[in-house]
């Protein structure tokens, strides 16, 4: 059946194979030379020949069956046991790991030694012309060494795998390893098996070597006696040897039986004793796991007796523990009850505080909204004040310009009035001149009239003079008429100048009044500008104060929000505390029940 290994199994198998091959070489190297020497001796070789054969044939055998074959066999059993299969039940891989050292010993040590002993015997028989019986003796010696060395090799390999076994046990701590069979050692049969097997194999090795050496000695002695011509002596010695062999075989059989039965019985009794002691300790542990404090029914002087004594001391302390547990559970339950009452009161208080915080949060939100509106309005007022200040500055500049314009107008009006006065004076002088011209015209008319009269008196001589007089009178009349018209014009001009003068005076008075009004308006505008500046400064201060107030309300709202969040978390923790309180009360009841069970047990 193919296995699906997870990543990392190949590294574990490689490490296991390297460790196993190295351990096998350690356990095989020196015993292989000893076994080779015994096989050589059992096959009838002398000491010098046996030594030469051992150092010639054994190294290749070790290389092939001590490194090559274990590499393959350990890889096969290691891959089977170390693989993490998707379908493995909890504890199944742990069972394979526990069987692995013994499977590895059976697949490696026994086969390698048996086949290696057979190969060594065949090579020795071929080199020194030995019979098949002696080849069988060589195979037996190799097999005996393989079985003897399988136990220490498996135990050493088990110790090296302990870390992996413990790691696998920690994956499923609730699973207890269970198994049976030859690869699942138990103390009740493993100790007798190893002891009896070792003893039997030792007897077989020593007996086989002894028999072979006796046969070789008998053969050499017979050959020597035949060479001396003592045929009768050879027959007697042969019969004596057969009788001695039968008696020795009978005695050795009984001795072997005694050497096997008595130690086996002793070891079996010791194993039974150890099993009973282990069973007593196991029953005490199982009783403790079931809640019953029961001392192990075992007292002895060995290590298991020490273990039982130590466990009884532990159980005595455990026997006093239930009373302490019940007392502690009672106190714990009372503390849990008090804690529950306090927690309920605290939770009620926290609930009220949470409601108050929610109301405070809503109020702070409204205040924050109002503060934000006030900040917006303060900003609008500040903008209006700034615009009013700007308009005031413009008005002040306009008033100053108006004052300058009105001053110029007043100066112009004063100049016009002065010119009108001068014009009136000129018109008056013209009137005087016109009056003088009129007087002159009147006088000319009178003179012309007189001249006409004189011309009329003169007759023909005065006719030309009368013409001149007539023309002069006409010119005088025209001058008078012109003078009258000029006087009329001058009167109209004088009236116009007087009206213009009066209007100039009234305009000057109005301009003066306008200047006074403008000056008053300028002063008012300056006062208004100062007030606008003061209002703008106050608006700035109000806006800054409202902004700070808004920031403060924002911080207050944030703080209230944080307090509300903290209160929610506190309520959640209070719920957790209440759950922990219920858990504490439940644990106290469980502890009290457990202590009562131990006490009743």
Coordinates of C-alpha atoms in Angstrom, one line a residue:
X1 CA 0.0 0.0 0.0
X2 CA 1.5 3.3 -1.1
X3 CA 1.8 6.1 1.5
X4 CA 1.5 9.8 0.9
X5 CA 4.2 11.6 2.9
X6 CA 4.0 15.2 3.9
X7 CA 6.9 17.6 3.3
X8 CA 9.7 17.0 5.8
X9 CA 9.2 13.2 6.1
X10 CA 12.2 12.5 3.8
X11 CA 14.5 14.5 6.1
X12 CA 13.3 12.5 9.1
X13 CA 13.7 9.2 7.3
X14 CA 17.2 10.1 6.2
X15 CA 18.2 11.1 9.7
X16 CA 16.8 7.9 11.1
X17 CA 18.6 5.8 8.5
X18 CA 22.0 7.5 9.2
X19 CA 21.5 7.1 13.0
X20 CA 20.5 3.4 12.6
X21 CA 23.4 2.5 10.3
X22 CA 25.9 4.2 12.6
X23 CA 24.4 2.4 15.6
X24 CA 24.4 -0.9 13.8
X25 CA 28.0 -0.5 12.8
X26 CA 28.9 0.3 16.4
X27 CA 27.1 -2.8 17.7
X28 CA 28.4 -5.1 14.9
X29 CA 32.1 -4.1 14.4
X30 CA 33.8 -5.7 17.4
X31 CA 31.3 -8.6 17.8
X32 CA 31.7 -9.5 14.1
X33 CA 35.4 -10.3 14.6
X34 CA 34.6 -12.4 17.8
X35 CA 31.8 -14.2 15.9
X36 CA 34.1 -14.8 13.0
X37 CA 36.7 -16.3 15.3
X38 CA 34.1 -18.6 16.9
X39 CA 32.8 -19.7 13.6
X40 CA 36.3 -20.5 12.4
X41 CA 37.0 -22.4 15.6
X42 CA 33.7 -24.2 15.3
X43 CA 34.6 -25.2 11.7
X44 CA 37.8 -26.8 13.0
X45 CA 40.4 -24.2 12.2
X46 CA 43.3 -23.6 14.5
X47 CA 44.0 -20.4 16.3
X48 CA 46.4 -19.0 13.7
X49 CA 44.2 -20.0 10.8
X50 CA 41.1 -18.6 12.5
X51 CA 42.8 -15.3 13.2
X52 CA 44.0 -15.0 9.6
X53 CA 40.5 -15.9 8.2
X54 CA 38.8 -13.3 10.6
X55 CA 41.0 -10.4 9.5
X56 CA 40.7 -11.4 5.8
X57 CA 37.0 -12.3 5.4
X58 CA 35.3 -10.2 8.1
X59 CA 35.9 -6.6 6.8
X60 CA 34.0 -7.2 3.4
X61 CA 31.2 -9.0 5.3
X62 CA 30.9 -5.9 7.6
X63 CA 30.9 -3.6 4.7
X64 CA 28.1 -5.5 2.9
X65 CA 25.9 -6.7 5.8
X66 CA 26.8 -4.0 8.3
X67 CA 26.3 -1.0 6.1
X68 CA 24.7 -1.8 2.7
X69 CA 21.9 -4.1 3.9
X70 CA 21.0 -2.0 7.0
X71 CA 20.8 1.0 4.8
X72 CA 18.0 -0.6 2.7
X73 CA 16.2 -2.3 5.5
X74 CA 16.2 0.8 7.8
X75 CA 15.0 3.0 5.0
X76 CA 12.1 0.6 4.3
X77 CA 10.9 0.3 7.9
X78 CA 11.7 4.0 8.7
X79 CA 9.7 5.3 5.7
X80 CA 6.7 3.1 6.8
X81 CA 6.8 4.3 10.4
X82 CA 7.8 8.0 10.1
X83 CA 5.3 8.9 7.3
X84 CA 2.5 11.3 8.2
X85 CA -0.5 9.8 6.4
X86 CA -3.6 11.9 5.8
X87 CA -5.8 9.1 6.9
X88 CA -4.0 8.4 10.2
X89 CA -6.2 8.3 13.3
X90 CA -4.9 10.1 16.4
X91 CA -2.2 8.0 18.0
X92 CA -1.7 5.7 15.0
X93 CA 1.6 7.3 14.0
X94 CA 2.7 7.1 17.7
X95 CA 2.0 3.4 17.6
X96 CA 4.2 3.0 14.5
X97 CA 7.0 5.0 16.2
X98 CA 6.9 2.8 19.3
X99 CA 7.1 -0.4 17.2
X100 CA 9.8 1.0 14.9
X101 CA 13.0 0.1 17.0
X102 CA 11.9 -3.5 17.4
X103 CA 10.8 -3.8 13.7
X104 CA 14.2 -2.3 12.7
X105 CA 16.1 -4.8 14.9
X106 CA 14.1 -7.7 13.6
X107 CA 14.5 -6.6 9.9
X108 CA 18.2 -5.6 10.2
X109 CA 20.1 -7.4 13.0
X110 CA 18.7 -10.9 12.7
X111 CA 18.8 -11.1 8.9
X112 CA 22.2 -9.4 8.6
X113 CA 23.9 -11.6 11.1
X114 CA 22.2 -14.8 9.8
X115 CA 23.0 -14.2 6.1
X116 CA 26.4 -12.7 7.1
X117 CA 27.3 -15.8 9.2
X118 CA 26.2 -18.1 6.3
X119 CA 28.3 -16.2 3.8
X120 CA 31.3 -16.3 6.2
X121 CA 30.9 -20.0 6.8
X122 CA 30.6 -20.8 3.0
X123 CA 33.8 -18.8 2.3
X124 CA 35.7 -20.6 5.1
X125 CA 34.4 -24.0 4.0
X126 CA 35.4 -23.3 0.4
X127 CA 38.9 -22.1 1.5
X128 CA 39.6 -24.9 3.9
X129 CA 37.5 -27.8 2.5
X130 CA 35.1 -28.2 5.4
X131 CA 31.8 -30.2 5.3
X132 CA 28.2 -29.0 5.3
X133 CA 27.7 -29.7 9.0
X134 CA 30.4 -27.2 9.9
X135 CA 28.8 -24.6 7.6
X136 CA 25.6 -25.1 9.6
X137 CA 27.5 -24.5 12.8
X138 CA 28.8 -21.2 11.3
X139 CA 25.3 -20.2 10.4
X140 CA 24.0 -21.0 13.9
X141 CA 26.8 -18.9 15.5
X142 CA 25.9 -15.9 13.3
X143 CA 22.2 -16.3 14.0
X144 CA 22.8 -16.5 17.7
X145 CA 24.9 -13.3 17.6
X146 CA 22.1 -11.6 15.6
X147 CA 19.5 -12.5 18.2
X148 CA 21.7 -11.5 21.1
X149 CA 22.6 -8.1 19.6
X150 CA 19.1 -7.3 18.5
X151 CA 18.0 -6.4 22.1
X152 CA 20.7 -3.8 22.8
X153 CA 20.4 -2.4 19.3
X154 CA 16.6 -2.0 19.6
X155 CA 17.0 -0.4 23.1
X156 CA 19.6 2.1 21.9
X157 CA 17.5 3.0 18.8
X158 CA 14.5 3.4 21.1
X159 CA 16.4 5.9 23.2
X160 CA 17.4 7.9 20.1
X161 CA 13.8 8.0 18.9
X162 CA 12.4 9.2 22.2
X163 CA 12.3 12.9 21.3
X164 CA 10.2 12.2 18.2
X165 CA 7.9 9.9 20.2
X166 CA 7.4 12.6 22.8
X167 CA 6.7 15.2 20.2
X168 CA 4.1 12.9 18.6
X169 CA 2.6 12.2 22.0
X170 CA 2.2 16.0 22.6
X171 CA 0.2 16.3 19.4
X172 CA -2.5 14.1 20.9
X173 CA -1.9 14.1 24.7
X174 CA -5.3 12.6 25.3
X175 CA -4.5 9.4 23.4
X176 CA -2.9 6.6 25.4
X177 CA -0.7 4.3 23.3
X178 CA -2.1 0.8 23.2
X179 CA -1.0 -2.3 21.3
X180 CA 0.1 -5.9 21.5
X181 CA 2.3 -8.4 19.7
X182 CA 6.0 -9.2 19.6
X183 CA 6.9 -5.6 18.6
X184 CA 5.1 -4.2 21.6
X185 CA 7.3 -5.2 24.6
X186 CA 5.6 -5.7 28.0
X187 CA 7.6 -6.2 31.2
X188 CA 5.7 -9.4 32.2
X189 CA 7.2 -11.3 29.2
X190 CA 10.0 -9.1 27.8
X191 CA 12.4 -9.5 30.7
X192 CA 12.0 -13.3 30.8
X193 CA 12.3 -13.5 27.1
X194 CA 15.5 -11.6 26.8
X195 CA 17.1 -13.4 29.7
X196 CA 16.1 -16.9 28.6
X197 CA 17.0 -16.2 25.0
X198 CA 20.4 -14.8 26.0
X199 CA 21.0 -17.8 28.2
X200 CA 19.9 -20.4 25.7
X201 CA 21.9 -18.9 22.9
X202 CA 24.9 -18.7 25.1
X203 CA 24.5 -22.4 26.0
X204 CA 24.1 -23.3 22.4
X205 CA 27.2 -21.4 21.4
X206 CA 29.3 -22.8 24.1
X207 CA 27.8 -26.4 23.7
X208 CA 28.2 -26.3 20.0
X209 CA 31.8 -25.1 20.2
X210 CA 32.5 -27.7 22.9
X211 CA 31.0 -30.5 20.8
X212 CA 32.9 -29.4 17.7
X213 CA 36.2 -29.2 19.6
X214 CA 35.6 -32.6 21.2
X215 CA 35.0 -34.1 17.8
X216 CA 38.0 -32.5 16.3
X217 CA 40.1 -33.7 19.3
X218 CA 38.7 -37.2 18.9
X219 CA 39.5 -37.3 15.2
X220 CA 43.0 -36.1 15.8
X221 CA 43.6 -38.6 18.5
X222 CA 42.2 -41.5 16.4
X223 CA 44.4 -40.5 13.5
X224 CA 47.4 -40.3 15.8
X225 CA 46.7 -43.7 17.3
X226 CA 46.1 -45.3 13.9
X227 CA 49.4 -44.0 12.8
X228 CA 51.0 -45.7 15.7
X229 CA 49.2 -49.0 14.9
X230 CA 47.1 -49.1 18.0
X231 CA 43.9 -50.3 16.4
X232 CA 42.5 -51.9 19.5
X233 CA 43.2 -48.9 21.5
X234 CA 41.5 -46.8 18.9
X235 CA 38.4 -49.0 19.1
X236 CA 38.4 -48.9 22.9
X237 CA 38.9 -45.1 22.8
X238 CA 36.1 -44.8 20.2
X239 CA 33.7 -46.8 22.4
X240 CA 34.8 -44.9 25.4
X241 CA 34.3 -41.6 23.6
X242 CA 30.9 -42.7 22.5
X243 CA 30.0 -43.7 26.0
X244 CA 31.5 -40.5 27.4
X245 CA 29.6 -38.5 24.8
X246 CA 26.3 -40.1 25.7
X247 CA 26.9 -39.6 29.4
X248 CA 28.1 -36.1 28.8
X249 CA 25.2 -35.4 26.6
X250 CA 22.8 -36.7 29.3
X251 CA 24.5 -34.7 32.0
X252 CA 24.7 -31.6 29.8
X253 CA 21.0 -32.0 29.0
X254 CA 20.0 -32.0 32.6
X255 CA 22.4 -29.2 33.4
X256 CA 21.0 -27.2 30.5
X257 CA 17.5 -27.9 31.7
X258 CA 18.4 -26.8 35.2
X259 CA 20.2 -23.7 33.8
X260 CA 17.2 -22.9 31.7
X261 CA 14.3 -23.8 33.9
X262 CA 15.5 -22.3 37.2
X263 CA 16.6 -18.9 35.8
X264 CA 13.5 -18.8 33.5
X265 CA 11.2 -19.6 36.5
X266 CA 13.1 -17.0 38.6
X267 CA 12.9 -14.4 35.8
X268 CA 9.2 -15.2 35.2
X269 CA 8.5 -14.7 38.9
X270 CA 10.4 -11.5 38.9
X271 CA 8.5 -10.3 35.9
X272 CA 5.2 -11.3 37.5
X273 CA 6.3 -9.4 40.7
X274 CA 7.2 -6.4 38.6
X275 CA 3.9 -6.6 36.7
X276 CA 1.9 -6.8 40.0
X277 CA 3.8 -3.8 41.4
X278 CA 3.3 -1.8 38.2
X279 CA -0.4 -2.9 38.1
X280 CA -0.9 -1.7 41.7
X281 CA 0.7 1.7 40.9
X282 CA -1.4 1.8 37.7
X283 CA -4.6 1.1 39.6
X284 CA -3.8 3.8 42.1
X285 CA -3.2 6.3 39.2
X286 CA -6.4 5.2 37.4
X287 CA -8.4 5.6 40.7
X288 CA -6.9 9.1 41.1
X289 CA -7.9 9.9 37.5
X290 CA -11.4 8.7 38.3
X291 CA -11.6 10.9 41.4
X292 CA -10.9 8.3 44.0
X293 CA -7.8 8.6 46.3
X294 CA -6.6 5.1 46.7
X295 CA -3.1 4.2 47.9
X296 CA -1.2 1.6 45.8
X297 CA -1.4 -1.9 47.3
X298 CA 2.3 -2.6 47.1
X299 CA 5.3 -2.4 49.4
X300 CA 8.8 -3.5 48.5
X301 CA 12.4 -2.6 48.7
X302 CA 13.0 -2.0 44.9
X303 CA 12.5 1.0 42.8
X304 CA 8.8 0.3 42.2
X305 CA 8.4 0.1 46.0
X306 CA 10.0 3.6 46.2
X307 CA 7.6 4.8 43.6
X308 CA 4.7 3.4 45.5
X309 CA 5.9 5.0 48.7
X310 CA 6.3 8.3 47.0
X311 CA 2.9 8.0 45.5
X312 CA 1.4 7.3 48.9
X313 CA 3.0 10.5 50.2
X314 CA 1.5 12.4 47.3
X315 CA -1.9 10.8 47.9
X316 CA -1.7 11.8 51.6
X317 CA -1.3 15.4 50.5
X318 CA -4.1 15.0 48.0
X319 CA -6.3 13.5 50.7
X320 CA -5.9 16.8 52.7
X321 CA -6.5 18.8 49.5
X322 CA -10.3 18.2 49.2
X323 CA -11.1 19.9 52.5
X324 CA -9.0 22.8 51.6
X325 CA -10.6 22.9 48.2
X326 CA -14.1 22.8 49.7
X327 CA -13.2 25.7 52.0
X328 CA -11.6 27.6 49.2
X329 CA -14.6 26.8 47.0
X330 CA -17.0 28.1 49.7
X331 CA -15.0 31.3 50.1
X332 CA -14.7 31.5 46.3
X333 CA -18.5 31.1 46.0
X334 CA -19.2 33.7 48.6
X335 CA -16.7 36.1 47.0
X336 CA -18.4 35.4 43.7
X337 CA -21.8 36.2 45.2
X338 CA -20.5 39.4 46.7
X339 CA -18.8 40.3 43.5
X340 CA -22.0 39.6 41.6
X341 CA -24.0 42.0 44.0
X342 CA -21.3 44.6 43.7
X343 CA -21.2 44.1 39.9
X344 CA -24.9 44.5 39.6
X345 CA -24.9 47.7 41.7
X346 CA -22.0 48.9 39.7
X347 CA -23.7 48.0 36.4
X348 CA -26.8 50.0 37.5
X349 CA -24.7 53.0 38.4
X350 CA -22.8 52.7 35.1
X351 CA -26.2 52.5 33.3
X352 CA -27.4 55.7 35.0
X353 CA -24.0 57.3 34.2
X354 CA -24.3 56.2 30.6
X355 CA -27.8 57.7 30.3
X356 CA -26.5 61.0 31.8
X357 CA -23.5 60.9 29.5
X358 CA -25.9 60.4 26.5
X359 CA -27.9 63.4 27.6
X360 CA -24.7 65.4 28.1
X361 CA -23.5 64.3 24.7
X362 CA -26.8 65.4 23.1
X363 CA -26.7 68.8 25.1
X364 CA -23.1 69.3 24.2
X365 CA -23.9 68.6 20.6
X366 CA -26.7 71.2 20.6
X367 CA -24.3 73.7 22.4
X368 CA -21.7 72.9 19.8
X369 CA -24.2 73.6 17.0
X370 CA -25.3 76.9 18.6
X371 CA -21.6 77.8 19.2
X372 CA -20.9 77.1 15.5
X373 CA -23.9 79.3 14.5
X374 CA -22.7 82.0 16.8
X375 CA -19.2 81.7 15.4
X376 CA -20.7 82.0 11.9
X377 CA -22.8 85.0 12.9
X378 CA -19.8 86.6 14.6
X379 CA -17.8 86.1 11.5
X380 CA -20.6 87.8 9.5
X381 CA -20.8 90.7 11.9
X382 CA -17.0 91.0 11.6
X383 CA -17.3 91.1 7.9
X384 CA -20.1 93.8 8.1
X385 CA -18.0 95.8 10.5
X386 CA -15.0 95.6 8.2
X387 CA -17.2 96.7 5.3
X388 CA -18.6 99.6 7.4
X389 CA -15.1 100.6 8.4
X390 CA -14.1 100.6 4.7
X391 CA -17.2 102.6 3.8
X392 CA -16.4 105.0 6.6
X393 CA -13.0 105.5 5.3
X394 CA -14.4 106.1 1.8
X395 CA -17.0 108.6 3.3
X396 CA -14.3 110.4 5.2
X397 CA -12.2 110.7 2.1
X398 CA -15.4 111.9 0.2
X399 CA -16.2 114.5 2.9
X400 CA -12.7 115.8 2.8
X401 CA -13.0 116.0 -1.0
X402 CA -16.4 117.7 -0.6
X403 CA -14.9 120.2 1.9
X404 CA -12.1 120.9 -0.5
X405 CA -14.6 121.4 -3.4
X406 CA -16.9 123.6 -1.4
X407 CA -13.9 125.6 -0.2
X408 CA -13.0 126.1 -3.8
X409 CA -16.6 127.0 -4.7
X410 CA -16.7 129.5 -1.8
X411 CA -13.5 131.1 -3.0
X412 CA -14.9 131.2 -6.6
X413 CA -18.1 132.8 -5.2
X414 CA -16.2 135.3 -3.3
X415 CA -14.1 136.1 -6.4
X416 CA -17.3 136.5 -8.5
X417 CA -18.9 138.7 -5.8
X418 CA -15.8 140.9 -5.8
X419 CA -15.9 141.1 -9.5
X420 CA -19.6 141.9 -9.4
X421 CA -18.9 144.7 -7.0
X422 CA -16.2 146.0 -9.3
X423 CA -18.6 145.6 -12.2
X424 CA -21.3 147.5 -10.3
X425 CA -18.8 150.2 -9.6
X426 CA -17.9 150.3 -13.3
X427 CA -21.6 150.4 -14.3
X428 CA -22.0 153.3 -11.8
X429 CA -19.1 155.1 -13.3
X430 CA -20.5 154.4 -16.8
X431 CA -23.9 155.8 -15.6
X432 CA -22.1 158.9 -14.4
X433 CA -20.4 159.1 -17.8
X434 CA -23.7 158.6 -19.5
X435 CA -25.3 161.3 -17.5
X436 CA -22.4 163.6 -18.4
X437 CA -22.9 162.6 -22.1
X438 CA -26.6 163.3 -21.7
X439 CA -25.9 166.6 -20.2
X440 CA -23.5 167.3 -23.0
X441 CA -26.2 166.2 -25.5
X442 CA -28.7 168.4 -23.9
X443 CA -26.3 171.2 -24.0
X444 CA -25.5 170.3 -27.6
X445 CA -29.2 170.3 -28.4
X446 CA -29.6 173.6 -26.7
X447 CA -26.6 174.9 -28.6
X448 CA -27.9 173.4 -31.8
X449 CA -31.3 175.0 -31.1
X450 CA -29.6 178.3 -30.4
X451 CA -27.5 177.8 -33.5
X452 CA -30.6 177.1 -35.6
X453 CA -32.2 180.2 -34.1
X454 CA -29.1 182.2 -34.9
X455 CA -29.0 180.6 -38.4
X456 CA -32.6 181.5 -39.0
X457 CA -31.7 184.9 -38.0
X458 CA -28.8 185.0 -40.2
X459 CA -30.8 184.0 -43.2
X460 CA -29.1 182.7 -46.1
X461 CA -25.7 183.0 -44.6
X462 CA -26.7 180.9 -41.7
X463 CA -28.4 178.3 -43.8
X464 CA -25.4 176.0 -43.8
X465 CA -24.9 176.7 -40.2
X466 CA -28.5 175.8 -39.6
X467 CA -27.9 172.6 -41.4
X468 CA -25.0 171.9 -39.1
X469 CA -27.1 173.0 -36.2
X470 CA -29.9 170.7 -37.3
X471 CA -27.5 167.8 -37.7
X472 CA -26.0 168.6 -34.4
X473 CA -29.4 168.7 -32.8
X474 CA -30.2 165.4 -34.5
X475 CA -27.0 163.9 -33.2
X476 CA -27.8 165.4 -29.8
X477 CA -31.2 163.8 -29.9
X478 CA -29.7 160.6 -30.9
X479 CA -27.1 160.9 -28.2
X480 CA -29.8 161.6 -25.7
X481 CA -31.8 158.6 -26.9
X482 CA -28.6 156.5 -26.9
X483 CA -27.9 157.8 -23.5
X484 CA -31.4 156.9 -22.3
X485 CA -31.0 153.5 -23.8
X486 CA -27.6 153.1 -22.2
X487 CA -29.1 154.3 -18.9
X488 CA -31.8 151.7 -19.3
X489 CA -29.2 149.1 -20.0
X490 CA -27.1 150.3 -17.2
X491 CA -30.1 150.2 -14.9
X492 CA -30.9 146.7 -16.0
X493 CA -27.2 145.8 -15.6
X494 CA -27.1 147.4 -12.2
X495 CA -30.2 145.5 -11.2
X496 CA -28.7 142.3 -12.6
X497 CA -25.4 143.0 -10.8
X498 CA -27.2 143.7 -7.6
X499 CA -29.3 140.6 -8.1
X500 CA -26.2 138.6 -8.8
X501 CA -24.5 140.1 -5.9
X502 CA -27.4 139.3 -3.7
X503 CA -27.4 135.8 -5.1
X504 CA -23.6 135.6 -4.7
X505 CA -24.0 136.6 -1.1
X506 CA -26.8 134.1 -0.6
X507 CA -24.7 131.5 -2.5
X508 CA -21.7 132.3 -0.3
X509 CA -23.9 132.0 2.8
X510 CA -25.3 128.7 1.5
X511 CA -21.7 127.5 0.7
X512 CA -20.7 128.5 4.1
X513 CA -23.7 126.7 5.6
X514 CA -22.8 123.7 3.3
X515 CA -19.2 123.8 4.5
X516 CA -20.4 123.9 8.1
X517 CA -22.8 121.0 7.3
X518 CA -20.0 119.1 5.5
X519 CA -17.6 119.8 8.4
X520 CA -20.3 118.6 10.8
X521 CA -20.9 115.5 8.5
X522 CA -17.1 115.0 8.4
X523 CA -16.9 115.1 12.2
X524 CA -19.9 112.7 12.4
X525 CA -18.3 110.5 9.8
X526 CA -15.1 110.5 11.8
X527 CA -17.0 109.6 14.9
X528 CA -18.9 106.9 12.9
X529 CA -15.5 105.7 11.5
X530 CA -14.1 105.6 15.0
X531 CA -17.2 103.7 16.2
X532 CA -16.9 101.4 13.1
X533 CA -13.3 100.7 14.0
X534 CA -14.2 100.1 17.6
X535 CA -17.1 97.9 16.4
X536 CA -14.7 96.0 14.1
X537 CA -12.2 95.5 16.9
X538 CA -15.1 94.4 19.2
X539 CA -16.4 92.2 16.4
X540 CA -12.9 90.7 16.0
X541 CA -12.6 90.1 19.8
X542 CA -16.1 88.6 19.8
X543 CA -15.3 86.4 16.8
X544 CA -12.0 85.3 18.4
X545 CA -13.9 84.6 21.7
X546 CA -16.6 82.8 19.9
X547 CA -14.0 80.8 17.9
X548 CA -12.2 79.9 21.1
X549 CA -15.6 79.0 22.7
X550 CA -16.5 76.9 19.7
X551 CA -13.1 75.1 20.0
X552 CA -13.7 74.6 23.7
X553 CA -17.2 73.3 23.0
X554 CA -15.7 71.0 20.3
X555 CA -13.2 69.7 22.9
X556 CA -16.0 69.3 25.4
X557 CA -18.1 67.4 22.8
X558 CA -15.1 65.3 22.0
X559 CA -14.4 64.6 25.6
X560 CA -18.1 63.8 26.2
X561 CA -18.0 61.5 23.2
X562 CA -14.8 59.8 24.5
X563 CA -16.5 59.5 27.9
X564 CA -19.5 57.9 26.3
X565 CA -17.3 55.5 24.3
X566 CA -15.4 54.7 27.5
X567 CA -18.7 54.2 29.3
X568 CA -19.8 51.8 26.6
X569 CA -16.5 49.9 26.9
X570 CA -17.0 49.9 30.7
X571 CA -20.5 48.5 30.3
X572 CA -19.1 45.8 28.0
X573 CA -16.4 45.1 30.5
X574 CA -19.1 45.0 33.2
X575 CA -20.9 42.5 31.1
X576 CA -17.7 40.5 30.8
X577 CA -17.2 40.9 34.6
X578 CA -20.7 39.6 35.1
X579 CA -19.9 36.6 32.9
X580 CA -16.6 36.1 34.7
X581 CA -18.6 36.3 38.0
X582 CA -21.0 33.6 36.8
X583 CA -18.0 31.6 35.6
X584 CA -16.4 32.0 39.0
X585 CA -19.5 30.8 40.8
X586 CA -19.7 27.9 38.4
X587 CA -16.0 27.0 38.9
X588 CA -16.5 27.3 42.7
X589 CA -19.4 24.9 42.4
X590 CA -17.4 22.5 40.3
X591 CA -14.4 22.7 42.7
X592 CA -16.8 22.0 45.6
X593 CA -18.3 19.1 43.7
X594 CA -14.8 17.7 42.8
X595 CA -13.7 18.1 46.4
X596 CA -16.8 16.4 47.7
X597 CA -16.2 13.5 45.2
X598 CA -12.6 13.1 46.4
X599 CA -13.7 13.4 50.1
X600 CA -16.4 10.8 49.6
X601 CA -14.0 8.5 47.8

